[in-house]
mmCIF file of C-alpha atoms and ligand atoms in Angstrom:
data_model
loop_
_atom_site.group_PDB
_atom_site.id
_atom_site.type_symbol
_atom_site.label_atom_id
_atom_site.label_comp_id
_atom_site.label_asym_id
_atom_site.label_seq_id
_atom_site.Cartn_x
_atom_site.Cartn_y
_atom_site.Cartn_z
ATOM 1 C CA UNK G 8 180.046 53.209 108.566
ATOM 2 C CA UNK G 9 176.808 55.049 108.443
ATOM 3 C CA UNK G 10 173.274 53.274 107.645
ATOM 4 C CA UNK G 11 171.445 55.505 104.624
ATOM 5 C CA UNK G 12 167.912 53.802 103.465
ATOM 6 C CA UNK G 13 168.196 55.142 99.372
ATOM 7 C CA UNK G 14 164.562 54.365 97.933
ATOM 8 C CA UNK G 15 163.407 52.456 100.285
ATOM 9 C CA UNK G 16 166.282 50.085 100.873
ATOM 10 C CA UNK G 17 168.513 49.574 103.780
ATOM 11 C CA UNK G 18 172.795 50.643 103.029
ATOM 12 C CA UNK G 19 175.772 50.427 105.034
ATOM 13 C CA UNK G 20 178.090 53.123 103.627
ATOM 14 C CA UNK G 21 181.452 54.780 104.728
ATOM 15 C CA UNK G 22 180.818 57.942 106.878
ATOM 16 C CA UNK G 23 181.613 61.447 105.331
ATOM 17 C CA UNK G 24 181.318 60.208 101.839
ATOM 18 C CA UNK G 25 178.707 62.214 100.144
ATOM 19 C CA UNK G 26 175.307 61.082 98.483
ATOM 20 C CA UNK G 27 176.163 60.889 95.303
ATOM 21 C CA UNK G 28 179.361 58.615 95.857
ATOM 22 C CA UNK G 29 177.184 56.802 98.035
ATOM 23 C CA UNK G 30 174.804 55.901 95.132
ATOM 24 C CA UNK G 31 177.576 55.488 92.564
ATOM 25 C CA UNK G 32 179.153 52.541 94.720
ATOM 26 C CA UNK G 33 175.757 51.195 94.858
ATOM 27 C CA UNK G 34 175.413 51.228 91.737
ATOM 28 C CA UNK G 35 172.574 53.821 91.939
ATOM 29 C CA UNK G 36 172.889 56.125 89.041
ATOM 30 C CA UNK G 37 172.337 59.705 89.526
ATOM 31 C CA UNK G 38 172.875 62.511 86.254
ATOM 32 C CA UNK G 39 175.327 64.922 86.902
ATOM 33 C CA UNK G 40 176.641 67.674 84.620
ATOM 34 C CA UNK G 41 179.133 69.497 86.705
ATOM 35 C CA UNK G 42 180.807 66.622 89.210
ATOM 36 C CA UNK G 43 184.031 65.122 88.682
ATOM 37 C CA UNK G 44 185.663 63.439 91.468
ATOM 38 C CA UNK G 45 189.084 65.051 90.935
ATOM 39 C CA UNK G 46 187.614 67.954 91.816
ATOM 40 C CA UNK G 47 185.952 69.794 95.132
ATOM 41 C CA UNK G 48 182.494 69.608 94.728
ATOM 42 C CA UNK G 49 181.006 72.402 93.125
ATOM 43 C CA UNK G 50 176.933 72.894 93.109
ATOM 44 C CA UNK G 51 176.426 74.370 89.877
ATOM 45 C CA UNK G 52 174.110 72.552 87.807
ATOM 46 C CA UNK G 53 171.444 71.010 90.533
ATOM 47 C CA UNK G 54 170.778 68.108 88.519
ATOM 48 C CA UNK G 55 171.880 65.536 90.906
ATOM 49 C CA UNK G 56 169.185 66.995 93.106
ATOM 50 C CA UNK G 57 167.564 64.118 95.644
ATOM 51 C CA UNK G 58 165.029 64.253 98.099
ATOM 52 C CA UNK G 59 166.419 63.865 102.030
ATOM 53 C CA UNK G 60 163.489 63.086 104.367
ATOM 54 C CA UNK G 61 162.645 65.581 106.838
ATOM 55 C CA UNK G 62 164.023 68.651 104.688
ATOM 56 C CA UNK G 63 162.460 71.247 102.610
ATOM 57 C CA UNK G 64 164.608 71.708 99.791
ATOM 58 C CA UNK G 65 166.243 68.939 97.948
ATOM 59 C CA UNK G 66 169.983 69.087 97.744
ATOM 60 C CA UNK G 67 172.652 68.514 95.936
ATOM 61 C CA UNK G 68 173.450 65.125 96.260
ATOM 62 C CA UNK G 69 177.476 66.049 94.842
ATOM 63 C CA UNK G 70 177.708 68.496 97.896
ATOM 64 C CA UNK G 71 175.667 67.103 100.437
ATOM 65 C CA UNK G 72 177.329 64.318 102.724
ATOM 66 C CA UNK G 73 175.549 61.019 103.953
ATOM 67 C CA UNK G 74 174.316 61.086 107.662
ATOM 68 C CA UNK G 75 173.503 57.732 109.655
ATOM 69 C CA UNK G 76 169.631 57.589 109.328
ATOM 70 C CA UNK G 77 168.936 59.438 106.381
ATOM 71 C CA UNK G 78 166.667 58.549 104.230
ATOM 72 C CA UNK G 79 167.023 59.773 100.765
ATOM 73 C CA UNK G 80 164.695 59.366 97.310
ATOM 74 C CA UNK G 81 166.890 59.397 94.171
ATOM 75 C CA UNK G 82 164.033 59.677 91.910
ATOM 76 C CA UNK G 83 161.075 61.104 93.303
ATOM 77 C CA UNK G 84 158.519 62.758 91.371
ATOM 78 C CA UNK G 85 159.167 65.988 92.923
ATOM 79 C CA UNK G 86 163.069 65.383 91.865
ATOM 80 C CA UNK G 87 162.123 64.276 88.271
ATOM 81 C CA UNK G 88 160.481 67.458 88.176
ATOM 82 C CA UNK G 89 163.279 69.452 89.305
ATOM 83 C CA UNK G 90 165.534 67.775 86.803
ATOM 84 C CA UNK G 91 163.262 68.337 83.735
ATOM 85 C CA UNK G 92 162.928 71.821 84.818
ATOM 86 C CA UNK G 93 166.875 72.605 84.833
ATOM 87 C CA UNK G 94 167.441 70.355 81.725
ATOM 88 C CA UNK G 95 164.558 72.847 79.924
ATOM 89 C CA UNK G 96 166.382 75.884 80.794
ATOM 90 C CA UNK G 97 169.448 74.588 79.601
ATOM 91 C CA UNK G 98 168.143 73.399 76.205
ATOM 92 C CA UNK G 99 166.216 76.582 75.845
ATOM 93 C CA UNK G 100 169.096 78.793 76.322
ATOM 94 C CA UNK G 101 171.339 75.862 73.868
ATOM 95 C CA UNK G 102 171.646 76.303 69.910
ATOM 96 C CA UNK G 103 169.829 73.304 68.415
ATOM 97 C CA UNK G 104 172.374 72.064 66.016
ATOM 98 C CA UNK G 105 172.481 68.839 67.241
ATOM 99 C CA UNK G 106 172.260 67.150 64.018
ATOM 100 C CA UNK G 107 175.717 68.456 62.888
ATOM 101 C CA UNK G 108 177.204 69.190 66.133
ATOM 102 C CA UNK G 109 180.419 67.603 66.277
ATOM 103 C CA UNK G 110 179.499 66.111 69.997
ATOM 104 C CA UNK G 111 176.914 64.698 69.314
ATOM 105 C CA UNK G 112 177.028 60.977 70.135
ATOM 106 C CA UNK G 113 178.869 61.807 73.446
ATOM 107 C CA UNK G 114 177.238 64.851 74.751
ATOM 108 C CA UNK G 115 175.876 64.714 78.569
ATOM 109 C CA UNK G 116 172.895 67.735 77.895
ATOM 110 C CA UNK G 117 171.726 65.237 74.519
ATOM 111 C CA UNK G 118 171.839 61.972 77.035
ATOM 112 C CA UNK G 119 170.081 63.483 79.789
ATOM 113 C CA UNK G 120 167.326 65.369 77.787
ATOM 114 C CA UNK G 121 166.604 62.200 75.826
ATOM 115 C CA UNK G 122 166.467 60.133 79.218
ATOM 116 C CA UNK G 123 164.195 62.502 80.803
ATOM 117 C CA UNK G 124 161.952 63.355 77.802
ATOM 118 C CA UNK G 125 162.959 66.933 76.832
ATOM 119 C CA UNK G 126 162.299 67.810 73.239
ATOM 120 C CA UNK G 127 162.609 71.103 72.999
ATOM 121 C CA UNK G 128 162.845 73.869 75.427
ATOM 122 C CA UNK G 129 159.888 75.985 76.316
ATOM 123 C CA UNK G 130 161.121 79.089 77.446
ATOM 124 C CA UNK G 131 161.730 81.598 74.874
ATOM 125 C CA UNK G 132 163.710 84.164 76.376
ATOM 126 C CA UNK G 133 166.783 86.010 74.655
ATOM 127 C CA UNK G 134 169.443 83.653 73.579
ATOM 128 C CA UNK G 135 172.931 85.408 73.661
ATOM 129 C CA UNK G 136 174.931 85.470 70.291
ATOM 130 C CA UNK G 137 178.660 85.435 71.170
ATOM 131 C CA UNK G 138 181.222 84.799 68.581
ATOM 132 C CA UNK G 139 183.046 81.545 68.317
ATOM 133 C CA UNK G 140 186.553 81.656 69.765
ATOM 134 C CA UNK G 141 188.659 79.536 67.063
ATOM 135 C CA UNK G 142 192.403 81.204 67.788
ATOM 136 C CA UNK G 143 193.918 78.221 69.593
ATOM 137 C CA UNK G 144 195.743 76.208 66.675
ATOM 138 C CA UNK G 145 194.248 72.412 68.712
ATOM 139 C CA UNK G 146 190.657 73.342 69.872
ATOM 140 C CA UNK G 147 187.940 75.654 69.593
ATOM 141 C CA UNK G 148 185.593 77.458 72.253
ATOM 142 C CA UNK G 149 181.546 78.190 71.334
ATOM 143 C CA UNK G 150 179.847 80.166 74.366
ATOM 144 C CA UNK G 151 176.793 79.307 72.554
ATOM 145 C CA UNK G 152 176.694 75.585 73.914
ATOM 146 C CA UNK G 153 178.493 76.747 77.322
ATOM 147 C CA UNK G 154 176.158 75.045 80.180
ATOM 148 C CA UNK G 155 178.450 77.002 82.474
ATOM 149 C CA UNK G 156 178.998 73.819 84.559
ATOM 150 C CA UNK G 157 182.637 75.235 85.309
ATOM 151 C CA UNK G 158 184.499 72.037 85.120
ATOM 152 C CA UNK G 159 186.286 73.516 82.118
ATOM 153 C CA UNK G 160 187.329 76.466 84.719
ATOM 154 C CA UNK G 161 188.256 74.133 87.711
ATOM 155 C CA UNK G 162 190.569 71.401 85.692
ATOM 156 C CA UNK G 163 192.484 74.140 84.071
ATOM 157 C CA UNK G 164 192.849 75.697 87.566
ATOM 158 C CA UNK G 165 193.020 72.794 89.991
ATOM 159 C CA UNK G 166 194.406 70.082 88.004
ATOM 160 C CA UNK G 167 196.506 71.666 85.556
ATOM 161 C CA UNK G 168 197.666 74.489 87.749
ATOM 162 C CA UNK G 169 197.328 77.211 84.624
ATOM 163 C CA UNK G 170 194.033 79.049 85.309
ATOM 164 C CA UNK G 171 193.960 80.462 81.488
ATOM 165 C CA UNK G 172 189.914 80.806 81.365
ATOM 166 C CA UNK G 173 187.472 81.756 84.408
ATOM 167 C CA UNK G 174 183.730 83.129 85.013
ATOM 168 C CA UNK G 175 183.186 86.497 83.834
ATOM 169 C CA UNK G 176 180.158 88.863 84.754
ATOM 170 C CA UNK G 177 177.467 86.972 86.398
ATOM 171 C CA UNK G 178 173.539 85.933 85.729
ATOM 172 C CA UNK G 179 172.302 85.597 82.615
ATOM 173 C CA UNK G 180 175.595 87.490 81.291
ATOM 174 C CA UNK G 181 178.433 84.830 82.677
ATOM 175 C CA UNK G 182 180.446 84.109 80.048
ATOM 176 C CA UNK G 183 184.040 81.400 80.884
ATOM 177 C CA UNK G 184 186.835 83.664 79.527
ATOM 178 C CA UNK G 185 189.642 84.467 79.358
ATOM 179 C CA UNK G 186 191.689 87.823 80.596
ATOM 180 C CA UNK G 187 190.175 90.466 78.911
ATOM 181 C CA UNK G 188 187.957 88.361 76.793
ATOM 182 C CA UNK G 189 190.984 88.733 74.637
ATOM 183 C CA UNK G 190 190.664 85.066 72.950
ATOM 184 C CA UNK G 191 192.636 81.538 73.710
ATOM 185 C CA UNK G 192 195.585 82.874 71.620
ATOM 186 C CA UNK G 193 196.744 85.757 74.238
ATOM 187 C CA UNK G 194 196.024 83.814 77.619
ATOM 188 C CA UNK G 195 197.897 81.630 79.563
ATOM 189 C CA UNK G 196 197.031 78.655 77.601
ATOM 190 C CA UNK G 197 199.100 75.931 77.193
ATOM 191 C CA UNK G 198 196.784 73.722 74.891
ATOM 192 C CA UNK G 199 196.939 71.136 77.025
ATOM 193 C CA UNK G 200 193.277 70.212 75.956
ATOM 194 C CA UNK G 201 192.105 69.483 79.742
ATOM 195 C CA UNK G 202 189.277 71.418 79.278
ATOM 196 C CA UNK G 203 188.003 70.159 76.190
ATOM 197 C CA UNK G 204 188.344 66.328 77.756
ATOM 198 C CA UNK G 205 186.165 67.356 80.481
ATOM 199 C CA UNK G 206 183.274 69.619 78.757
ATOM 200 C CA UNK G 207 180.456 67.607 78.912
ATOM 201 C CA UNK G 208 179.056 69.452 76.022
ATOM 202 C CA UNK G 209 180.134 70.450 72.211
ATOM 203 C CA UNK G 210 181.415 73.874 73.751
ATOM 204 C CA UNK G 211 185.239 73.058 74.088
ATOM 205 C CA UNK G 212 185.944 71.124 71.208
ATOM 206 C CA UNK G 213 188.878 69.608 69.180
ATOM 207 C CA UNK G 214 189.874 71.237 65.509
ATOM 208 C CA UNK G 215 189.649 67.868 63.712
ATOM 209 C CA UNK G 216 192.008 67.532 60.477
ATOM 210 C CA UNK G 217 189.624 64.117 59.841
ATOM 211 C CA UNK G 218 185.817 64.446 60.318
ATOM 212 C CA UNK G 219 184.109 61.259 62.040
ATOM 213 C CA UNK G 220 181.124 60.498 64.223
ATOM 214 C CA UNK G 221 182.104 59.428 67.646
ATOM 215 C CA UNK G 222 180.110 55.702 67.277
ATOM 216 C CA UNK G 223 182.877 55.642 64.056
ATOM 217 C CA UNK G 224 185.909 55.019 65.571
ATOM 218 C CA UNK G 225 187.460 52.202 67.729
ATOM 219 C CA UNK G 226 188.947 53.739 71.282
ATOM 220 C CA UNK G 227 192.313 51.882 71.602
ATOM 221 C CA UNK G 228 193.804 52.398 75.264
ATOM 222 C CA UNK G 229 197.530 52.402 75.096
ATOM 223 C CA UNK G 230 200.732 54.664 76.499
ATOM 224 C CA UNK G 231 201.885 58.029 75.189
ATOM 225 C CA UNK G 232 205.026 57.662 73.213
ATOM 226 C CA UNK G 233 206.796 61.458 73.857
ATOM 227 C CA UNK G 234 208.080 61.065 77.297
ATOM 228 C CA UNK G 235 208.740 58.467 80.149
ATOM 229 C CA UNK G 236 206.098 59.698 82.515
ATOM 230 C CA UNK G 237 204.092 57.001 80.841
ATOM 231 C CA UNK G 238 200.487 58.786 80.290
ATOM 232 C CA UNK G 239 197.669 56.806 79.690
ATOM 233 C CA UNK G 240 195.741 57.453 76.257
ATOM 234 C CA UNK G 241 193.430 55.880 74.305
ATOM 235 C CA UNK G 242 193.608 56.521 70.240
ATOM 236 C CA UNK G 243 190.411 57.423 68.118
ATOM 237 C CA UNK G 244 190.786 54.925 65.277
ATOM 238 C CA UNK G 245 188.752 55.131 62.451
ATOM 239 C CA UNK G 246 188.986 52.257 59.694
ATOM 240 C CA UNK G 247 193.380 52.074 59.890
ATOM 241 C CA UNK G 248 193.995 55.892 60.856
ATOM 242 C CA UNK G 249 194.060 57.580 63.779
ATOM 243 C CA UNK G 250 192.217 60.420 63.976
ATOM 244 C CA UNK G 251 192.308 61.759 67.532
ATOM 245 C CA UNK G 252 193.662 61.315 71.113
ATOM 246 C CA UNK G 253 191.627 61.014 74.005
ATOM 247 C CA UNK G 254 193.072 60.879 78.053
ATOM 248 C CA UNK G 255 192.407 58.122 79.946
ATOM 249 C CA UNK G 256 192.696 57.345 83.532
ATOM 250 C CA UNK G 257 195.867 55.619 84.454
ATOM 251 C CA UNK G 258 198.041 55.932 87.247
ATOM 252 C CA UNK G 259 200.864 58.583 86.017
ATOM 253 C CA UNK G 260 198.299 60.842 84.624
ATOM 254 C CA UNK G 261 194.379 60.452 86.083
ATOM 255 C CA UNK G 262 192.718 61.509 83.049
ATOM 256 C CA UNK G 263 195.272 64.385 81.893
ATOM 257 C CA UNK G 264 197.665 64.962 79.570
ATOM 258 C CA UNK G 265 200.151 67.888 77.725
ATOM 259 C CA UNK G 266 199.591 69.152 74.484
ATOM 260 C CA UNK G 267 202.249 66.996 72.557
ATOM 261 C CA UNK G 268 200.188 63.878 73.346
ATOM 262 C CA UNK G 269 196.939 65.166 73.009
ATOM 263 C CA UNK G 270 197.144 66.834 69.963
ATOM 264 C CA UNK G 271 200.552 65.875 68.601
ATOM 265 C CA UNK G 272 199.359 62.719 66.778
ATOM 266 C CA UNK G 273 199.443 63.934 63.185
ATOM 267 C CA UNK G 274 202.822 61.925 62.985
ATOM 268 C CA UNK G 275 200.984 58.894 62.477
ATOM 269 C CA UNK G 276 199.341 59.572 58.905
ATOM 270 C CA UNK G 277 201.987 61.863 58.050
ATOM 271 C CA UNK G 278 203.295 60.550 54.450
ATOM 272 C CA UNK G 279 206.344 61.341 55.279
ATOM 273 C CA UNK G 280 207.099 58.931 58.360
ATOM 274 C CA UNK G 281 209.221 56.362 57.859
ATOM 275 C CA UNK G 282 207.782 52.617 57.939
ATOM 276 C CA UNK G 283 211.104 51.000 56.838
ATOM 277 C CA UNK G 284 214.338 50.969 57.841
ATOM 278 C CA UNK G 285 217.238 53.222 55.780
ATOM 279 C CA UNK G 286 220.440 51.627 54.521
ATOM 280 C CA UNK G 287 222.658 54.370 52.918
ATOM 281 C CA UNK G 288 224.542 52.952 49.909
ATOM 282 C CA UNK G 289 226.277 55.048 47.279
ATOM 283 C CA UNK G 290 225.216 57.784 49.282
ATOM 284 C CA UNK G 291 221.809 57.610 48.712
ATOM 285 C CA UNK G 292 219.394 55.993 51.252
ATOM 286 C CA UNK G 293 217.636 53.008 50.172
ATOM 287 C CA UNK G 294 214.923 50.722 51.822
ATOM 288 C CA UNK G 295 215.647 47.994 53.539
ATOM 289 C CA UNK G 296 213.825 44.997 55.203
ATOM 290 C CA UNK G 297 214.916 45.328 59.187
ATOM 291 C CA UNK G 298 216.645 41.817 58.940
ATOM 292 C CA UNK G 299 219.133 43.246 56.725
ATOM 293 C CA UNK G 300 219.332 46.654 59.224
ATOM 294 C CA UNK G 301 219.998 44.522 61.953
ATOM 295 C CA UNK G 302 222.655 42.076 60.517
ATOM 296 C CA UNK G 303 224.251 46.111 59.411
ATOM 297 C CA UNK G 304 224.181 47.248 62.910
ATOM 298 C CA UNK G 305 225.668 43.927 64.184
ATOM 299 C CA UNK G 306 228.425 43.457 62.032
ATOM 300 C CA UNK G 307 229.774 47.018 62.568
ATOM 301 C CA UNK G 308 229.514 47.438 65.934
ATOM 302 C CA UNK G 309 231.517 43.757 66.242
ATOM 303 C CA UNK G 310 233.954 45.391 63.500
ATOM 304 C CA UNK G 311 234.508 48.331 65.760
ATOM 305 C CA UNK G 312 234.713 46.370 68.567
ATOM 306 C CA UNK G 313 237.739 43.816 67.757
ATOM 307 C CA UNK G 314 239.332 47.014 65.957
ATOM 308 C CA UNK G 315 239.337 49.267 68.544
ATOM 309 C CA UNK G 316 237.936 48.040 71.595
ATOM 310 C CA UNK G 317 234.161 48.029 73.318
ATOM 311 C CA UNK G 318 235.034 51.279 74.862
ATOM 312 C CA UNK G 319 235.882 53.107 71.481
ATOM 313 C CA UNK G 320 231.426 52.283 71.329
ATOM 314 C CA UNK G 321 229.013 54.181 73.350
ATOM 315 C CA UNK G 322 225.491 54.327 73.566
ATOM 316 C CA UNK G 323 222.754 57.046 74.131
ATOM 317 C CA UNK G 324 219.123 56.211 75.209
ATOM 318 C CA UNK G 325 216.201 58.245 74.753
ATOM 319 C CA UNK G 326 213.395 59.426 77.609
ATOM 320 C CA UNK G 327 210.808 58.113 75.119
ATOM 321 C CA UNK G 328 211.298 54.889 75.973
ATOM 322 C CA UNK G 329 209.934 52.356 78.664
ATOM 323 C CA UNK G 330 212.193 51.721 82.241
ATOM 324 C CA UNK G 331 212.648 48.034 80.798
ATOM 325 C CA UNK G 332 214.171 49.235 77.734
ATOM 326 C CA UNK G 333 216.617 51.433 78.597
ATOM 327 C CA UNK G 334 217.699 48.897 81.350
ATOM 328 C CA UNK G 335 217.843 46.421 78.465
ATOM 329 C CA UNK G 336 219.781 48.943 76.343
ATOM 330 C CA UNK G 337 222.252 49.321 79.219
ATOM 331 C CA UNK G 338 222.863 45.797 80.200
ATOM 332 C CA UNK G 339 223.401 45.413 76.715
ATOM 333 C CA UNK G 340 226.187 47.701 76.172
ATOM 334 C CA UNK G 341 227.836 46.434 79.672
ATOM 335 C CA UNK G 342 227.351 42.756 79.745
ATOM 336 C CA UNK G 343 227.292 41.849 75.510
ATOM 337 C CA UNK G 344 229.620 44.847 74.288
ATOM 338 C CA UNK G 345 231.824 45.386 77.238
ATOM 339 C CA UNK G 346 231.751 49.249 77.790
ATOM 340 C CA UNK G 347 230.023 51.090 80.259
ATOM 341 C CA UNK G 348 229.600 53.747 77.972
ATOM 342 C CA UNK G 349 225.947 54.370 78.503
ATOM 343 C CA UNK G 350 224.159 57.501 78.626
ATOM 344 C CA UNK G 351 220.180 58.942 78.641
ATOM 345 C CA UNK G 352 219.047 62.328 76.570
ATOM 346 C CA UNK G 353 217.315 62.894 80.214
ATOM 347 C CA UNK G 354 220.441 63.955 81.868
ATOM 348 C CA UNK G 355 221.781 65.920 79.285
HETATM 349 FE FE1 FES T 25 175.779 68.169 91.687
HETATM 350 FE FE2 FES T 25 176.108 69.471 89.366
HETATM 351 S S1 FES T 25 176.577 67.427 89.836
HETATM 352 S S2 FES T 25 175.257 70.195 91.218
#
């Protein structure tokens, strides 16, 4: 443990964390636009400056680890001026759609402005016009709103191993793209939407089939139905329908996901799903109520059974479902059947 004195009060905190972990355990809040603690600390957008006695500059508190003694000032005046300063040249260089922008509601540049009292930006430089890249079939990319924080870059590289987008050019001019500046549709892409969890901005957004506001919907946490991996997800309901996907953090997945769960949730409202079991009678399927299904399903495998024995039955389980119900399904088919017939589409 270290001692760290944080605005003027005394801290024991584990050695070689950095300042900014620090003050989030201590429940010290400090804005940040380019952290996330997946990732190696990166120093792009300053805003989590702080003030460390005894130096000149004031670091970055992501990048700059705690030291027994120090004495640090989250929220000077000289780093509230720093912070206004960097949140101006953002804004000025930002398009100021905000009313209809579609992240509005949940965007980290809108938060931080408001908090620190930045209505408009003041420096009226060239703003760069670059066209808006809509060729992935999920999600869209504006450059406009890019803040160039790079998380967008570093997820798709270090935690989703693709690296389909990265910094091109440099000053004023940087630009995330991708090879070429060909467009989404010809890189490496794999639409796992990564990058447009993690944009803290409306740059990297999700092609909505239903328009909503995010205060709107309901976030419902649950577990991704299309494989056994068992990702973490919470649904975007709005009144009864679901209209989006979000990651969450849970163990199997820390805040990622693959394409099918992400964007693959257009099942749900489809009108053709079906919401009632199918009894086929006179060759034609008809509804049924899943009582009678059930009492079907019974009957003939116990008519199959006495005619030909449990091992003239077999069963095949799907990866879709939980641990505990294919071991139910098995001990089913070996201890109430009698055959141990059993099979999983997973080894096929
Ligand atoms: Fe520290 Fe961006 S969060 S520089």
């Amino acid at each position: 443990m270290v001692e760290i004195t944080v605005n003027g009060k005394k801290y024991q905190v584990d050695k070689g964390i950095t300042i900014l972990e620090a003050c989030n355990r201590l429940g010290i809040s400090i804005p940040t636009l380019c952290n996330d603690d997946r990732l190696e600390p990166y120093g792009a957008c300053r805003l989590c400056v702080v003030e460390i006695k005894g130096r000149r500059n004031l670091e970055a508190s992501c990048s700059t680890k705690v030291r027994d003694g120090m004495e640090i000032e989250t929220h000077s005046e000289k780093v509230i001026k720093a912070r206004k300063e960097i949140l101006d040249l953002l804004y000025s260089n930002h398009p100021e759609d905000c009313l209809t922008c579609e992240k509005a509601g949940e965007c980290k540049l809108m938060d931080y402005c408001y908090e620190y009292g930045i209505k408009k930006g003041s420096y009226i430089g060239e703003k760069k016009k670059y066209p808006i890249d809509e060729s992935n079939p999920f999600y869209y990319y504006d450059p406009n709103k890019c803040i160039l924080c790079g998380k967008c870059v570093r997820v798709c590289r270090d935690l989703q191993g693709t690296s389909a987008i990265a910094f091109k050019n440099r000053g004023f001019n940087t630009k995330v793209s991708t090879p070429f500046d060909m467009g989404l549709a010809t890189s490496d892409c794999v639409s796992c939407g990564n990058c447009v969890a993690n944009c803290p901005v409306g740059a990297l957004m999700p092609k909505k089939p239903e328009k909503f506001r995010t205060w709107e919907v309901k976030k419902v946490k649950t577990t991704c139905i299309y494989c056994g991996v068992g990702c973490q997800m919470y649904l975007l309901v709005k009144g009864n329908r679901v209209v989006g996907v979000e990651p969450a953090r849970g163990k199997a997945n820390n805040g990622l996901m693959c394409v099918k769960g992400r964007f693959g949730y257009g099942f749900i409202n489809h009108p053709d799903r079906l919401k009632t079991p199918l009894i086929k009678r006179n060759g034609k399927f008809e509804e049924a109520t899943w009582e009678e299904a059930y009492d079907l399903i019974v009957n003939k495998i116990k008519e199959i059974r006495e005619k030909y024995g449990p091992d003239s039955l077999g069963g095949l389980s799907s990866a879709k479902c939980t641990n505990e119900e294919n071991y139910l399904f098995q001990k089913m088919f070996r201890a109430l059947i009698g055959t141990n017939n059993v099979d999983h589409c997973a080894r096929l």
